[in-house]
mmCIF file of C-alpha atoms in Angstrom:
data_model
loop_
_atom_site.group_PDB
_atom_site.id
_atom_site.type_symbol
_atom_site.label_atom_id
_atom_site.label_comp_id
_atom_site.label_asym_id
_atom_site.label_seq_id
_atom_site.Cartn_x
_atom_site.Cartn_y
_atom_site.Cartn_z
ATOM 1 C CA MET A 1 0.000 0.000 0.000
ATOM 2 C CA ARG A 2 1.295 3.449 -0.906
ATOM 3 C CA GLN A 3 2.383 5.656 2.005
ATOM 4 C CA PHE A 4 0.623 9.047 1.820
ATOM 5 C CA SER A 5 1.688 12.290 3.470
ATOM 6 C CA ALA A 6 -0.347 15.379 4.340
ATOM 7 C CA ALA A 7 0.397 19.010 5.118
ATOM 8 C CA VAL A 8 -2.154 20.739 7.371
ATOM 9 C CA TYR A 9 -2.127 24.547 7.269
ATOM 10 C CA ALA A 10 -3.813 26.524 10.088
ATOM 11 C CA ASN A 11 -3.417 29.781 11.992
ATOM 12 C CA GLU A 12 -5.494 28.874 15.056
ATOM 13 C CA ASN A 13 -5.909 25.643 16.990
ATOM 14 C CA LEU A 14 -9.686 25.491 17.650
ATOM 15 C CA ILE A 15 -10.449 23.309 14.637
ATOM 16 C CA LEU A 16 -6.853 22.193 14.115
ATOM 17 C CA SER A 17 -6.603 19.958 17.189
ATOM 18 C CA GLU A 18 -9.916 18.239 16.457
ATOM 19 C CA VAL A 19 -8.999 17.692 12.806
ATOM 20 C CA LEU A 20 -5.578 16.254 13.635
ATOM 21 C CA GLU A 21 -7.037 13.763 16.113
ATOM 22 C CA LYS A 22 -9.689 12.730 13.581
ATOM 23 C CA LEU A 23 -7.061 12.209 10.874
ATOM 24 C CA GLU A 24 -4.834 10.266 13.275
ATOM 25 C CA ASN A 25 -7.694 7.912 14.120
ATOM 26 C CA GLU A 26 -9.048 7.496 10.583
ATOM 27 C CA PHE A 27 -5.731 7.368 8.695
ATOM 28 C CA PRO A 28 -2.980 6.043 10.992
ATOM 29 C CA LEU A 29 -0.695 5.361 8.012
ATOM 30 C CA ILE A 30 -0.749 8.942 6.693
ATOM 31 C CA SER A 31 2.276 11.002 7.714
ATOM 32 C CA ILE A 32 1.129 14.455 8.866
ATOM 33 C CA LYS A 33 3.034 17.740 9.197
ATOM 34 C CA VAL A 34 1.521 20.995 10.468
ATOM 35 C CA PHE A 35 2.255 24.412 8.983
ATOM 36 C CA GLY A 36 1.060 27.890 9.817
ATOM 37 C CA ASN A 37 1.687 31.591 10.042
ATOM 38 C CA SER A 38 0.803 32.704 13.572
ATOM 39 C CA LEU A 39 1.372 29.176 14.962
ATOM 40 C CA ALA A 40 4.772 28.673 13.321
ATOM 41 C CA ASN A 41 7.604 27.532 15.635
ATOM 42 C CA SER A 42 5.148 26.383 18.325
ATOM 43 C CA THR A 43 4.395 22.815 19.422
ATOM 44 C CA LEU A 44 0.943 21.280 19.250
ATOM 45 C CA ILE A 45 0.131 18.178 21.323
ATOM 46 C CA THR A 46 -2.835 15.894 20.583
ATOM 47 C CA ALA A 47 -3.961 12.780 22.444
ATOM 48 C CA THR A 48 -1.577 10.564 20.463
ATOM 49 C CA ASN A 49 1.016 12.786 18.796
ATOM 50 C CA GLU A 50 3.124 15.924 18.991
ATOM 51 C CA TYR A 51 3.666 18.375 16.125
ATOM 52 C CA ASP A 52 6.218 21.123 15.632
ATOM 53 C CA VAL A 53 4.382 23.767 13.579
ATOM 54 C CA LEU A 54 6.524 24.791 10.597
ATOM 55 C CA PRO A 55 6.477 27.900 8.363
ATOM 56 C CA ALA A 56 4.381 27.515 5.208
ATOM 57 C CA GLY A 57 7.438 27.977 3.026
ATOM 58 C CA MET A 58 8.637 24.521 4.133
ATOM 59 C CA ILE A 59 5.708 22.679 2.493
ATOM 60 C CA ASP A 60 7.407 20.446 -0.060
ATOM 61 C CA ASP A 61 6.232 17.199 -1.636
ATOM 62 C CA GLU A 62 3.329 16.169 0.635
ATOM 63 C CA ASP A 63 0.537 14.372 -1.256
ATOM 64 C CA ILE A 64 -2.326 16.336 0.321
ATOM 65 C CA LEU A 65 -2.584 19.946 1.494
ATOM 66 C CA LEU A 66 -5.412 20.679 3.936
ATOM 67 C CA VAL A 67 -6.057 24.430 4.360
ATOM 68 C CA LEU A 68 -8.020 25.300 7.513
ATOM 69 C CA SER A 69 -7.236 29.036 7.814
ATOM 70 C CA ASP A 70 -6.978 32.010 5.472
ATOM 71 C CA PRO A 71 -3.370 31.855 4.200
ATOM 72 C CA LYS A 72 -2.968 35.663 4.132
ATOM 73 C CA ASP A 73 0.795 36.341 3.953
ATOM 74 C CA ASP A 74 1.521 32.681 3.168
ATOM 75 C CA MET A 75 -0.510 32.587 -0.048
ATOM 76 C CA GLU A 76 2.526 32.851 -2.306
ATOM 77 C CA ALA A 77 4.090 29.806 -0.647
ATOM 78 C CA LEU A 78 0.882 27.773 -0.939
ATOM 79 C CA LYS A 79 0.468 28.670 -4.609
ATOM 80 C CA GLU A 80 3.609 26.642 -5.319
ATOM 81 C CA TYR A 81 2.006 23.453 -4.028
ATOM 82 C CA GLU A 82 1.181 20.903 -6.773
ATOM 83 C CA GLY A 83 -0.621 18.060 -4.966
ATOM 84 C CA ASP A 84 -4.267 17.539 -3.958
ATOM 85 C CA ILE A 85 -5.810 20.432 -2.017
ATOM 86 C CA VAL A 86 -8.611 20.175 0.562
ATOM 87 C CA ASP A 87 -9.786 23.723 1.291
ATOM 88 C CA PHE A 88 -12.046 24.974 4.102
ATOM 89 C CA THR A 89 -11.400 28.676 3.400
ATOM 90 C CA GLY A 90 -12.679 29.213 -0.150
ATOM 91 C CA THR A 91 -9.234 30.513 -1.104
ATOM 92 C CA PHE A 92 -8.591 28.036 -3.907
ATOM 93 C CA THR A 93 -10.947 28.085 -6.891
ATOM 94 C CA ALA A 94 -9.590 25.360 -9.188
ATOM 95 C CA LYS A 95 -12.125 22.723 -10.227
ATOM 96 C CA ASP A 96 -10.103 19.841 -8.808
ATOM 97 C CA VAL A 97 -9.887 21.337 -5.290
ATOM 98 C CA TYR A 98 -11.863 19.477 -2.599
ATOM 99 C CA LYS A 99 -13.991 22.225 -1.063
ATOM 100 C CA ILE A 100 -15.104 21.877 2.563
ATOM 101 C CA GLU A 101 -18.360 23.778 3.029
ATOM 102 C CA GLU A 102 -19.450 25.781 6.037
ATOM 103 C CA PRO A 103 -21.543 23.201 7.988
ATOM 104 C CA ILE A 104 -24.918 24.974 7.788
ATOM 105 C CA ALA A 105 -24.495 25.507 4.042
ATOM 106 C CA TYR A 106 -23.362 21.895 3.650
ATOM 107 C CA LEU A 107 -26.462 20.553 5.388
ATOM 108 C CA VAL A 108 -28.909 22.800 3.545
ATOM 109 C CA ASN A 109 -27.367 21.878 0.194
ATOM 110 C CA ALA A 110 -27.570 18.175 1.066
ATOM 111 C CA VAL A 111 -31.379 18.285 1.188
ATOM 112 C CA GLN A 112 -32.738 17.336 -2.227
ATOM 113 C CA VAL A 113 -35.737 19.682 -2.227
ATOM 114 C CA ASN A 114 -36.597 22.754 -4.297
ATOM 115 C CA LYS A 115 -35.394 25.738 -2.236
ATOM 116 C CA GLU A 116 -38.603 27.593 -3.084
ATOM 117 C CA ASP A 117 -40.469 24.994 -1.011
ATOM 118 C CA MET A 118 -38.209 25.428 2.028
ATOM 119 C CA GLU A 119 -37.537 27.892 4.865
ATOM 120 C CA ALA A 120 -34.798 27.571 7.467
ATOM 121 C CA ALA A 121 -33.673 28.835 10.852
ATOM 122 C CA ALA A 122 -30.328 28.059 12.487
ATOM 123 C CA PHE A 123 -29.154 28.236 16.094
ATOM 124 C CA LEU A 124 -25.406 28.815 15.868
ATOM 125 C CA PRO A 125 -22.528 28.191 18.290
ATOM 126 C CA ALA A 126 -19.627 30.549 19.020
ATOM 127 C CA ALA A 127 -17.340 28.232 17.004
ATOM 128 C CA VAL A 128 -18.683 29.619 13.701
ATOM 129 C CA PHE A 129 -16.390 32.588 14.356
ATOM 130 C CA GLY A 130 -13.381 30.464 15.238
ATOM 131 C CA LYS A 131 -11.279 30.553 18.377
ATOM 132 C CA SER A 132 -11.996 34.271 18.836
ATOM 133 C CA GLY A 133 -15.728 33.544 19.065
ATOM 134 C CA VAL A 134 -15.263 30.797 21.651
ATOM 135 C CA ASP A 135 -12.815 32.979 23.617
ATOM 136 C CA ASP A 136 -15.404 35.789 23.676
ATOM 137 C CA MET A 137 -18.085 33.489 25.060
ATOM 138 C CA ILE A 138 -15.767 32.090 27.758
ATOM 139 C CA ASN A 139 -14.451 35.523 28.749
ATOM 140 C CA GLN A 140 -17.947 37.032 28.873
ATOM 141 C CA THR A 141 -19.047 34.235 31.195
ATOM 142 C CA ARG A 142 -16.120 34.939 33.521
ATOM 143 C CA GLU A 143 -16.841 38.666 33.429
ATOM 144 C CA LEU A 144 -20.460 38.154 34.469
ATOM 145 C CA PHE A 145 -19.368 36.322 37.609
ATOM 146 C CA ALA A 146 -16.587 38.843 38.299
ATOM 147 C CA PHE A 147 -18.846 41.878 37.657
ATOM 148 C CA THR A 148 -16.424 43.226 35.064
ATOM 149 C CA ASN A 149 -16.753 44.143 31.398
ATOM 150 C CA THR A 150 -13.911 44.076 28.866
ATOM 151 C CA GLU A 151 -13.813 44.547 25.116
ATOM 152 C CA THR A 152 -14.716 41.478 23.054
ATOM 153 C CA LYS A 153 -12.863 40.206 19.984
ATOM 154 C CA VAL A 154 -15.872 39.358 17.807
ATOM 155 C CA PHE A 155 -19.352 39.851 19.231
ATOM 156 C CA GLU A 156 -20.961 43.275 19.381
ATOM 157 C CA GLU A 157 -23.651 41.900 21.724
ATOM 158 C CA ARG A 158 -23.305 39.942 24.947
ATOM 159 C CA LEU A 159 -23.487 36.227 24.194
ATOM 160 C CA ALA A 160 -22.884 34.637 27.601
ATOM 161 C CA PHE A 161 -26.248 33.393 28.980
ATOM 162 C CA ASN A 162 -27.965 35.215 26.133
ATOM 163 C CA MET A 163 -29.140 34.922 22.557
ATOM 164 C CA PHE A 164 -29.286 37.476 19.774
ATOM 165 C CA PHE A 165 -30.792 37.478 16.296
ATOM 166 C CA SER A 166 -29.728 38.454 12.804
ATOM 167 C CA ASP A 167 -30.946 40.880 10.216
ATOM 168 C CA MET A 168 -29.709 41.370 6.650
ATOM 169 C CA GLU A 169 -28.505 44.937 7.201
ATOM 170 C CA THR A 170 -25.888 45.379 9.922
ATOM 171 C CA GLY A 171 -23.882 43.518 12.522
ATOM 172 C CA LEU A 172 -21.740 40.435 12.720
ATOM 173 C CA LEU A 173 -24.472 37.950 11.788
ATOM 174 C CA ALA A 174 -25.617 40.013 8.785
ATOM 175 C CA GLY A 175 -22.445 39.178 6.848
ATOM 176 C CA PHE A 176 -22.634 35.525 7.875
ATOM 177 C CA ARG A 177 -26.272 35.333 6.802
ATOM 178 C CA GLN A 178 -25.555 36.996 3.456
ATOM 179 C CA LYS A 179 -22.724 34.513 2.809
ATOM 180 C CA LEU A 180 -25.062 31.602 3.600
ATOM 181 C CA LYS A 181 -27.642 32.980 1.185
ATOM 182 C CA ALA A 182 -25.010 33.215 -1.562
ATOM 183 C CA ASP A 183 -23.863 29.631 -0.891
ATOM 184 C CA THR A 184 -27.306 28.025 -0.553
ATOM 185 C CA GLY A 185 -29.794 30.228 -2.403
ATOM 186 C CA LEU A 186 -31.839 30.306 0.814
ATOM 187 C CA ASP A 187 -32.316 33.173 3.286
ATOM 188 C CA ILE A 188 -31.697 31.406 6.604
ATOM 189 C CA ASP A 189 -32.902 33.062 9.789
ATOM 190 C CA ILE A 190 -29.966 33.118 12.211
ATOM 191 C CA ARG A 191 -29.841 33.269 15.980
ATOM 192 C CA MET A 192 -26.619 33.224 18.005
ATOM 193 C CA GLY A 193 -26.640 31.132 21.167
ATOM 194 C CA ALA A 194 -24.419 30.754 24.203
ATOM 195 C CA ILE A 195 -22.872 27.404 23.312
ATOM 196 C CA SER A 196 -19.412 26.603 22.011
ATOM 197 C CA THR A 197 -19.800 24.044 19.195
ATOM 198 C CA GLY A 198 -23.354 22.596 19.106
ATOM 199 C CA PHE A 199 -25.864 23.789 16.497
ATOM 200 C CA VAL A 200 -29.473 23.193 15.456
ATOM 201 C CA LEU A 201 -30.750 23.692 11.906
ATOM 202 C CA ASP A 202 -34.545 23.674 11.433
ATOM 203 C CA LEU A 203 -35.836 23.174 7.877
ATOM 204 C CA TYR A 204 -39.521 23.839 7.173
ATOM 205 C CA PHE A 205 -41.312 22.629 4.050
ATOM 206 C CA LYS A 206 -44.534 23.448 2.219
ATOM 207 C CA LYS A 207 -45.238 19.762 1.651
ATOM 208 C CA ASP A 208 -44.485 16.360 3.119
ATOM 209 C CA VAL A 209 -40.799 15.753 2.361
ATOM 210 C CA ASN A 210 -40.178 12.420 4.067
ATOM 211 C CA LYS A 211 -39.900 10.618 0.738
ATOM 212 C CA ASP A 212 -37.629 13.342 -0.730
ATOM 213 C CA PHE A 213 -35.174 13.731 2.110
ATOM 214 C CA GLY A 214 -31.666 12.389 1.722
ATOM 215 C CA TYR A 215 -28.672 12.834 4.001
ATOM 216 C CA ILE A 216 -25.644 11.031 5.352
ATOM 217 C CA THR A 217 -27.241 9.669 8.507
ATOM 218 C CA GLU A 218 -30.514 9.075 10.311
ATOM 219 C CA SER A 219 -31.340 9.519 13.980
ATOM 220 C CA VAL A 220 -31.380 6.442 16.207
ATOM 221 C CA GLY A 221 -33.526 6.670 19.313
ATOM 222 C CA PHE A 222 -34.181 9.889 21.194
ATOM 223 C CA VAL A 223 -31.425 12.361 22.080
ATOM 224 C CA PRO A 224 -32.721 14.707 24.788
ATOM 225 C CA THR A 225 -29.984 17.358 25.157
ATOM 226 C CA MET A 226 -27.415 19.254 23.087
ATOM 227 C CA ALA A 227 -24.674 17.709 25.231
ATOM 228 C CA ASP A 228 -25.868 14.253 24.151
ATOM 229 C CA VAL A 229 -25.907 15.326 20.498
ATOM 230 C CA CYS A 230 -22.345 16.694 20.626
ATOM 231 C CA SER A 231 -21.012 13.605 22.416
ATOM 232 C CA ARG A 232 -22.277 11.202 19.751
ATOM 233 C CA LYS A 233 -19.927 9.784 17.104
ATOM 234 C CA ARG A 234 -22.310 10.715 14.283
ATOM 235 C CA PRO A 235 -21.726 14.163 12.743
ATOM 236 C CA VAL A 236 -25.432 15.003 13.133
ATOM 237 C CA THR A 237 -28.679 13.683 14.525
ATOM 238 C CA VAL A 238 -31.868 14.097 12.472
ATOM 239 C CA PHE A 239 -35.368 14.620 13.876
ATOM 240 C CA ARG A 240 -38.261 14.555 11.416
ATOM 241 C CA SER A 241 -41.935 15.375 11.319
ATOM 242 C CA LYS A 242 -44.266 15.747 8.348
ATOM 243 C CA ASN A 243 -43.218 19.254 7.320
ATOM 244 C CA ARG A 244 -40.079 19.845 9.361
ATOM 245 C CA ILE A 245 -36.598 18.410 9.660
ATOM 246 C CA SER A 246 -34.364 19.406 12.581
ATOM 247 C CA ILE A 247 -30.664 18.627 12.284
ATOM 248 C CA ALA A 248 -28.570 18.890 15.449
ATOM 249 C CA GLY A 249 -24.879 18.262 15.745
ATOM 250 C CA ASP A 250 -21.405 19.463 16.548
ATOM 251 C CA TYR A 251 -20.131 22.196 14.203
ATOM 252 C CA ILE A 252 -16.539 20.951 14.204
ATOM 253 C CA ASN A 253 -17.574 17.309 13.728
ATOM 254 C CA VAL A 254 -19.405 18.209 10.490
ATOM 255 C CA ILE A 255 -16.244 19.909 9.214
ATOM 256 C CA CYS A 256 -14.139 16.874 10.190
ATOM 257 C CA ALA A 257 -16.577 14.500 8.457
ATOM 258 C CA GLN A 258 -16.203 16.398 5.177
ATOM 259 C CA ILE A 259 -12.420 16.430 5.515
ATOM 260 C CA THR A 260 -12.156 12.683 6.146
ATOM 261 C CA ASP A 261 -14.483 12.000 3.196
ATOM 262 C CA SER A 262 -12.170 14.082 0.979
ATOM 263 C CA PHE A 263 -9.076 12.226 2.232
ATOM 264 C CA LYS A 264 -10.745 8.859 1.553
ATOM 265 C CA ASP A 265 -11.516 9.942 -1.982
ATOM 266 C CA ILE A 266 -7.934 11.087 -2.565
ATOM 267 C CA ILE A 267 -6.253 7.944 -1.223
ATOM 268 C CA GLY A 268 -8.810 5.630 -2.787
ATOM 269 C CA GLU A 269 -10.538 4.168 0.264
#
């Protein structure tokens, strides 16, 4: 069997650590190196391995390049790469690039129904805005108990123990919602919730869609809490009624599932 190698490029470790552990478990024979801009010259430790993060200019002849963060100043170095690319950032536009979709867009696009017959609402976790979003939520929680108030990195509204809603005009969620509409053709109502990685996507239909619905997994039994959903091995859990489908899952797990599917396709599994 051919020995494959992979270069993983990232500038923050929120998704990076989860992705590395998933790749280690799914593809133990793939040799992995980690590259980055802001993380360069640091050491990253997972449950089973340790990685010295290298500058992007050292990417050489790895078979697969996985891009998890906007390359920014490293784009020139990445342009020289000639192997298979798996891209979560939308930076690379070539037809043969394996594109990892934003999880909400991925799930909406997986439903084989005319978008004119569908409406959607999504409850989003802080993780949609990366490590900065999760840091904001954690710091806001600490500040509430300490009776202090410091400047946040991402959110213009308080998220800790709260929820806020989107519009299409202004604010952080407006841009996210507009991007989702461009990617899915559907105007998805967005609400931001005080949770780190769990999400719920509710899809409403004008007709019975049970016979038309297709997706990667089905629900098994009843899952009562978001903690239960996020602890399951499945990327998502699906709840269905006649004119509604609710999809709950872990935001990072849906990203990892797409990445492992892309790797399997590349190495021929």
